[in-house]
Each structure stands twice: as structure tokens, then as C-alpha cells.
PDB file of C-alpha atoms in Angstrom:
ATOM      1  CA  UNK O 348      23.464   1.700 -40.765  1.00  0.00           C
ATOM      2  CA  UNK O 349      24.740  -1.997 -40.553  1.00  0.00           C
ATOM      3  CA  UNK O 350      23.258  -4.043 -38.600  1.00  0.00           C
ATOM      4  CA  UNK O 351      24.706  -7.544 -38.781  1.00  0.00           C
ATOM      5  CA  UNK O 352      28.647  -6.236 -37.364  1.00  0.00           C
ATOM      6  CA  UNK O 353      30.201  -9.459 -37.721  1.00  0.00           C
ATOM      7  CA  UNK O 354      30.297  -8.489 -41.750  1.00  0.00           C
ATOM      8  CA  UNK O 355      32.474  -5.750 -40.734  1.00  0.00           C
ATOM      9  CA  UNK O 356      36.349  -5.819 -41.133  1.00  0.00           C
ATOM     10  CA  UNK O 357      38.298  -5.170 -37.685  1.00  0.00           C
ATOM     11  CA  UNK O 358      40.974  -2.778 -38.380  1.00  0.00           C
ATOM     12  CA  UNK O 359      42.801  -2.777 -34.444  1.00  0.00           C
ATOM     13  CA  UNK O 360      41.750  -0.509 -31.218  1.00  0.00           C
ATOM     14  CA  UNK O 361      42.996   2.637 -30.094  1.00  0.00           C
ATOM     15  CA  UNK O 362      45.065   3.020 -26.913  1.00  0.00           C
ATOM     16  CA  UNK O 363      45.932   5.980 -25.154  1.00  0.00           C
ATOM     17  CA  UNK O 364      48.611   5.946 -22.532  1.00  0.00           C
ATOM     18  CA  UNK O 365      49.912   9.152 -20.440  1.00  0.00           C
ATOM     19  CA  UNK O 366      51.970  10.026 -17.254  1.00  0.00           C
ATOM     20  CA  UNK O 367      51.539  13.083 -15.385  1.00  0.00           C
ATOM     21  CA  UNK O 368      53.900  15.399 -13.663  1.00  0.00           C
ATOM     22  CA  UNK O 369      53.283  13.629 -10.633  1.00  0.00           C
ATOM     23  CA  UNK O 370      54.352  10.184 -11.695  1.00  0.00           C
ATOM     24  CA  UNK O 371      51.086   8.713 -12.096  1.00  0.00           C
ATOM     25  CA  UNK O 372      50.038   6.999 -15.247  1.00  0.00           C
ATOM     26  CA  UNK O 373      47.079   5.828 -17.152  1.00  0.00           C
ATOM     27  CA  UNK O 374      46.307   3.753 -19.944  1.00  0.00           C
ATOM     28  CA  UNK O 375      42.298   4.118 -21.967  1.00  0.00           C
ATOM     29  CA  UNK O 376      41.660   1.371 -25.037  1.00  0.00           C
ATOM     30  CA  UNK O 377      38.835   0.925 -27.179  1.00  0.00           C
ATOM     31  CA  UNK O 378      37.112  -2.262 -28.318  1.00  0.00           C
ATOM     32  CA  UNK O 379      37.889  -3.480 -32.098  1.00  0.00           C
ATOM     33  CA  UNK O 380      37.412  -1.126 -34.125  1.00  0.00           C
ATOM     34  CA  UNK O 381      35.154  -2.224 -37.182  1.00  0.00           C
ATOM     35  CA  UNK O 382      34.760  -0.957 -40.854  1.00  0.00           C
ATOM     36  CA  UNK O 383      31.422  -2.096 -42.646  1.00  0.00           C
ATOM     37  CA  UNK O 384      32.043  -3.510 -45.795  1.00  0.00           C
ATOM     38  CA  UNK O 385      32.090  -1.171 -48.977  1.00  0.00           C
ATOM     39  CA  UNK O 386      28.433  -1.857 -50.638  1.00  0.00           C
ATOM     40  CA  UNK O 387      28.813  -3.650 -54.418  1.00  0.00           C
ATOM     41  CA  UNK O 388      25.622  -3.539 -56.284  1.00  0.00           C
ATOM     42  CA  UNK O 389      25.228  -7.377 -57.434  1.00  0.00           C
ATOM     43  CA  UNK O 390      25.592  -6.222 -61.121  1.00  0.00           C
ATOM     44  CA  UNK O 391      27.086  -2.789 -62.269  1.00  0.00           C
ATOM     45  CA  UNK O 392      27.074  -0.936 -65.525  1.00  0.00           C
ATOM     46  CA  UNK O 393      28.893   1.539 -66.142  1.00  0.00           C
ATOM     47  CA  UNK O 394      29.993   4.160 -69.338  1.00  0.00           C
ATOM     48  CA  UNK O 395      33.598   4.149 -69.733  1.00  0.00           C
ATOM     49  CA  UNK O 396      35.810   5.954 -72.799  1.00  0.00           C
ATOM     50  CA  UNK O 397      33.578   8.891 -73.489  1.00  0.00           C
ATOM     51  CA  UNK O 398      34.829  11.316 -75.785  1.00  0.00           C
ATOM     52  CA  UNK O 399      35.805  14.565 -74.098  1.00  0.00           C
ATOM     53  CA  UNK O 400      33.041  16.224 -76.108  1.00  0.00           C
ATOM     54  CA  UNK O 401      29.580  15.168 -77.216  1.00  0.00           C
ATOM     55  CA  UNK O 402      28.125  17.587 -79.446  1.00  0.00           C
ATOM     56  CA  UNK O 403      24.282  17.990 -79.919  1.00  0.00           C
ATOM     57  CA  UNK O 404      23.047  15.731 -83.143  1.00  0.00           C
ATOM     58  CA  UNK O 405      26.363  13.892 -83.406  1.00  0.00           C
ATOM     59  CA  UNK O 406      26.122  10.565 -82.801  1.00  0.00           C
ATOM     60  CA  UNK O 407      28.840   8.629 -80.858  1.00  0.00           C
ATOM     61  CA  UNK O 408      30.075   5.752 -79.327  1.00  0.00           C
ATOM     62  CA  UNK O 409      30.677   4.853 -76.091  1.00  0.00           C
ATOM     63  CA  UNK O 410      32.271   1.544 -74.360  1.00  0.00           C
ATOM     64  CA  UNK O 411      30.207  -0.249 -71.658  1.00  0.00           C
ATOM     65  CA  UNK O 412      31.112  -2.405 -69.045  1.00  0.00           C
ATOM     66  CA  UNK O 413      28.921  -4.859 -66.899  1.00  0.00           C
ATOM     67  CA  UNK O 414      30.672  -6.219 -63.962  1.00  0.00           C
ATOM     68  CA  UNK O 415      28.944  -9.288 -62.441  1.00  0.00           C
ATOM     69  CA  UNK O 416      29.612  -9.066 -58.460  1.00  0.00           C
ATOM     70  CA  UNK O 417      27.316 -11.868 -57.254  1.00  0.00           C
ATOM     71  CA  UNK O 418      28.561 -15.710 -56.366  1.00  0.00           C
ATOM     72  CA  UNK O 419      28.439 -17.785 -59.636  1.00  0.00           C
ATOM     73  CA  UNK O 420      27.521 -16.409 -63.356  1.00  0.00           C
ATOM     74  CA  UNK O 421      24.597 -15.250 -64.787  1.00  0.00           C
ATOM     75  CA  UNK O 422      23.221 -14.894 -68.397  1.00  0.00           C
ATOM     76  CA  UNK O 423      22.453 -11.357 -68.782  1.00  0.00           C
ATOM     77  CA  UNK O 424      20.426  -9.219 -71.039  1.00  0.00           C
ATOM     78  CA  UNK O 425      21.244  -5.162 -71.045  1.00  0.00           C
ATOM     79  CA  UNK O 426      18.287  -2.677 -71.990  1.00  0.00           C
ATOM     80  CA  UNK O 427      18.536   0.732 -72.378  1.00  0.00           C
ATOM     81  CA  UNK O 428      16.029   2.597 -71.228  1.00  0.00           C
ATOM     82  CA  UNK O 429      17.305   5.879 -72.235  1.00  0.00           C
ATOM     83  CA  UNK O 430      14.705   8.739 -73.431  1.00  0.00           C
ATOM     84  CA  UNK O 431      14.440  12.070 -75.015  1.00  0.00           C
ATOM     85  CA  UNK O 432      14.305  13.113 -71.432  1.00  0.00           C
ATOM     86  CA  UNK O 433      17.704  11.778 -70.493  1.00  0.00           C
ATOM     87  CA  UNK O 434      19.011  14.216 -73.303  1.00  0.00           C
ATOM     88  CA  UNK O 435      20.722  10.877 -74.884  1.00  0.00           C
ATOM     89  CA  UNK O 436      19.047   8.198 -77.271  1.00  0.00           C
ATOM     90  CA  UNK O 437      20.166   4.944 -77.884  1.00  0.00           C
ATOM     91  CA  UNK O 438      21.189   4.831 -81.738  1.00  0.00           C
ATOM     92  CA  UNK O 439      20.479   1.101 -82.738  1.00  0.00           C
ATOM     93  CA  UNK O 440      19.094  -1.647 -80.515  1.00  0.00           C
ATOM     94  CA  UNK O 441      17.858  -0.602 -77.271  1.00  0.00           C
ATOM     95  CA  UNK O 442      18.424  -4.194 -75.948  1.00  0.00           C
ATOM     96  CA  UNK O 443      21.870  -6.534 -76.242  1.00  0.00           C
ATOM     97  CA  UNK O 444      21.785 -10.151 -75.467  1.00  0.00           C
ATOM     98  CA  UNK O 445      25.263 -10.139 -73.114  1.00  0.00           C
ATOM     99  CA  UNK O 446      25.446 -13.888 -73.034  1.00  0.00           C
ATOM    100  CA  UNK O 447      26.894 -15.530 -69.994  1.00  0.00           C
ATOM    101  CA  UNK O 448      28.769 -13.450 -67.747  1.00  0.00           C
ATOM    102  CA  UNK O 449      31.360 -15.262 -65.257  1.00  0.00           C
ATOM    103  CA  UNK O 450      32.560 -14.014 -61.444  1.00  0.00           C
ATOM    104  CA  UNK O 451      36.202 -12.710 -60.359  1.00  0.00           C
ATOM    105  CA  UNK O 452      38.449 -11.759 -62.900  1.00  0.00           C
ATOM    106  CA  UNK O 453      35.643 -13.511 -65.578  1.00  0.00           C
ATOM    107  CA  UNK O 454      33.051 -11.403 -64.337  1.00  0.00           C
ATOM    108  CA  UNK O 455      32.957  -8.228 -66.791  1.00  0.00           C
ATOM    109  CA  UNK O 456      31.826  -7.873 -70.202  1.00  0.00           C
ATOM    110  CA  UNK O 457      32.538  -4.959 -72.230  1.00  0.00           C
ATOM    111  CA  UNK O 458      30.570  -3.471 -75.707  1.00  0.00           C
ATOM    112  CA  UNK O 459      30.278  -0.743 -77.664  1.00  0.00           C
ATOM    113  CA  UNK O 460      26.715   1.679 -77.542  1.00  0.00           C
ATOM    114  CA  UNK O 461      26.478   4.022 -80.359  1.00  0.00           C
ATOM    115  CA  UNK O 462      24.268   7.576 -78.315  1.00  0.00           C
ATOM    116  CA  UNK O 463      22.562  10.595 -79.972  1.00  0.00           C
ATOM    117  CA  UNK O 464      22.155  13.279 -77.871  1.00  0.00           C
ATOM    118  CA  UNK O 465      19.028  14.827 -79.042  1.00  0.00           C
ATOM    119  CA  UNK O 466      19.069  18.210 -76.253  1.00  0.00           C
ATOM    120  CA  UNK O 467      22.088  20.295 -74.776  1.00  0.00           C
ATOM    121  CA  UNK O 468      22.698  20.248 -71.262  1.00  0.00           C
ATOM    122  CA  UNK O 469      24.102  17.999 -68.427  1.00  0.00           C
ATOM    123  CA  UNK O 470      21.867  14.888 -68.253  1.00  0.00           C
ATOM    124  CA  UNK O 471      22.386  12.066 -65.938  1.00  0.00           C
ATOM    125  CA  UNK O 472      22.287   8.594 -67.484  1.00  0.00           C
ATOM    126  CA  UNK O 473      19.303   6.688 -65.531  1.00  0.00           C
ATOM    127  CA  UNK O 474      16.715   4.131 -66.398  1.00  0.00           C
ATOM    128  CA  UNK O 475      19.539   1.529 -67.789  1.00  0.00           C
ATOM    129  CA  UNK O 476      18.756  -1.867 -66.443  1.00  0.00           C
ATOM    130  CA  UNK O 477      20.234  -5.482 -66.613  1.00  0.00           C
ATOM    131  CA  UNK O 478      17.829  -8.807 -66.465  1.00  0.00           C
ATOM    132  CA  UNK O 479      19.049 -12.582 -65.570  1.00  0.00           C
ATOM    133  CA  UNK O 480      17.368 -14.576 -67.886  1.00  0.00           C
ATOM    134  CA  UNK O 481      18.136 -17.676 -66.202  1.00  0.00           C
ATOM    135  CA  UNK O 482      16.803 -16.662 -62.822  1.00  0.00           C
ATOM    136  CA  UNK O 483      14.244 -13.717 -64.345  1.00  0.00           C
ATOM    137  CA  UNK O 484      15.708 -10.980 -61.875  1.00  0.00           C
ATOM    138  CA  UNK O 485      16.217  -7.644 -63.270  1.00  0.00           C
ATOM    139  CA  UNK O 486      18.889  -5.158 -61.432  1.00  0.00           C
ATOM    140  CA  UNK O 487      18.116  -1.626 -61.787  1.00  0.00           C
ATOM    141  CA  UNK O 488      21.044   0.965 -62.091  1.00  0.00           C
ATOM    142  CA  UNK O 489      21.193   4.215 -60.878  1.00  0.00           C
ATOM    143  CA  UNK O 490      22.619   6.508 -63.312  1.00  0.00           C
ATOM    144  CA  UNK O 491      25.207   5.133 -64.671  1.00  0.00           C
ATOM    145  CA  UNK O 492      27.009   8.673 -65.407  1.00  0.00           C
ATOM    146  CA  UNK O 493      26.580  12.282 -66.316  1.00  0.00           C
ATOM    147  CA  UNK O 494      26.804  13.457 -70.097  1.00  0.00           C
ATOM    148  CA  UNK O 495      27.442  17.095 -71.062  1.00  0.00           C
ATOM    149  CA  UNK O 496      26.139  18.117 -74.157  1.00  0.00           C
ATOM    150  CA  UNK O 497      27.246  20.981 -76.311  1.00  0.00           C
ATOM    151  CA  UNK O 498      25.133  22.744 -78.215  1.00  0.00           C
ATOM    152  CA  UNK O 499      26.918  23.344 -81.986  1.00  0.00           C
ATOM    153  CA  UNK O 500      24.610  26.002 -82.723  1.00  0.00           C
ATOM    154  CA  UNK O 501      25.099  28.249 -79.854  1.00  0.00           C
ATOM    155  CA  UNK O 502      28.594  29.939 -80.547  1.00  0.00           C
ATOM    156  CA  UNK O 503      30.484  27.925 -82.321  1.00  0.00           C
ATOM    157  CA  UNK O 504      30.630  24.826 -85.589  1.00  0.00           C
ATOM    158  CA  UNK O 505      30.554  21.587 -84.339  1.00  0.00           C
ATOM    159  CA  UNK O 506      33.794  19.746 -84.931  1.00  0.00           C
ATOM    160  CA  UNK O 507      33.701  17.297 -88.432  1.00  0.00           C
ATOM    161  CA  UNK O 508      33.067  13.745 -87.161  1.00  0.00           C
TER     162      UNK O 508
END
């Protein structure tokens, strides 16, 4: 629940007027109505442009985007924490130096990951993190998507890469 209220938007009040058969009226109105503000983690990451199959023991890539949502830019570092039980390996560095990443419009950075998925299933993309190297704060992301993996071997070929 929010607790500070004046970060919440007001969006107007609701008033109720009526008459009855008898001539008499009445009129009820609320206070301001108030919306908390949507919650932005201070730095995202997030999968974008998976293929619409991943196949176990293919390896593919995937695009990646970090959006920087705090107040001025930060130097950023991505690891990827990603394990045999996340169903998904990282194929190639486990750790990118991003660089300097801006706010507004100049806040995201986008890359390429090449994954391996290594077990079939649905798996849910956890244990990614991003660290500030100026400041030395790491931001933990929840999962940063869900991954379906098909298993070649269980009815029919894998498609040719």
C-alpha cells in the first residue's frame, strides 16, 4: 500500500446527484480521487525478439534491452546468472561491460545474448542482474521472461538452424 499519497496522481471526484418523485433532491461527492504511481524498477532488463521456437541443444540468439529509469546515467555492467537449472545457459560471456547508459529517451541499451537451452520445459528467466560500477549498486531482476523449450527428440526433427 502507498503510504506517502501526495505521489499519487488525482484523477477528479465522483458526484452523484438525484431527485425523487417528490421533488426533493440530493447531491453526494467524493474527495479527489488518487491513483498511486505505476512502480518502475530503477533499472530493467528485459528479453525481447525471441524466436517463436527454441529447440533443446540449439543455440540462439536473443536481443536484450536495459532501460535505465533512475535520475541521471549510470555505467552499467550486465551478468548473467543463468544455470542448468533455469533450463537456459549463457553461450559466451556470462558478463557484458554496457558502458554508460543515459536517462529519457537515452536511457536504453540494447545487445545481442547468444542461449543454449540445455533441458525441455517452460523455465522462467531469473538470477540476471545489473551492477553500477560507478556507485557499486547492483539491481536484481526478477525473471526477466519465460522460455519454452521443445524437446527435438520427443516426436519430431528439430528444424535445420
Amino acid at each position: 500500500m502507498l503510504r506517502d499519497m501526495s505521489l499519487a496522481a488525482g484523477v477528479g471526484t465522483v458526484q452523484v446527484q438525484w431527485r425523487t418523485a417528490m421533488g426533493e433532491s440530493g447531491t453526494l461527492a467524493s474527495k479527489t480521487i488518487r491513483i498511486p504511481p505505476l512502480h518502475r524498477p530503477l533499472v530493467a532488463v528485459e528479453l525481447i525478439d525471441l524466436p517463436p521456437e527454441v529447440h533443446l541443444g540449439k543455440a540462439f540468439s536473443a536481443r536484450v534491452r536495459v532501460t535505465n529509469n533512475t535520475q541521471g546515467p549510470l555505467q552499467l555492467q550486465l551478468h548473467w546468472g543463468l544455470g542448468v537449472e533455469h533450463g537456459v545457459l549463457v553461450n559466451g560471456p556470462s558478463v557484458y561491460a554496457i558502458g554508460s547508459v543515459g536517462t529519457g529517451k537515452l536511457g536504453e541499451w540494447t545487445g545481442n545474448v547468444q542461449l543454449l537451452p540445455v533441458a525441455p520445459g517452460l523455465f522462467s528467466l531469473t538470477g540476471v542482474k545489473v551492477t553500477d560500477l560507478q556507485n557499486a549498486k547492483n539491481f536484481s531482476q526478477p525473471s526477466i521472461g519465460e522460455l519454452f523449450v521443445k524437446d527435438a527428440g520427443a516426436g519430431q526433427p528439430a528444424p535445420p538452424t
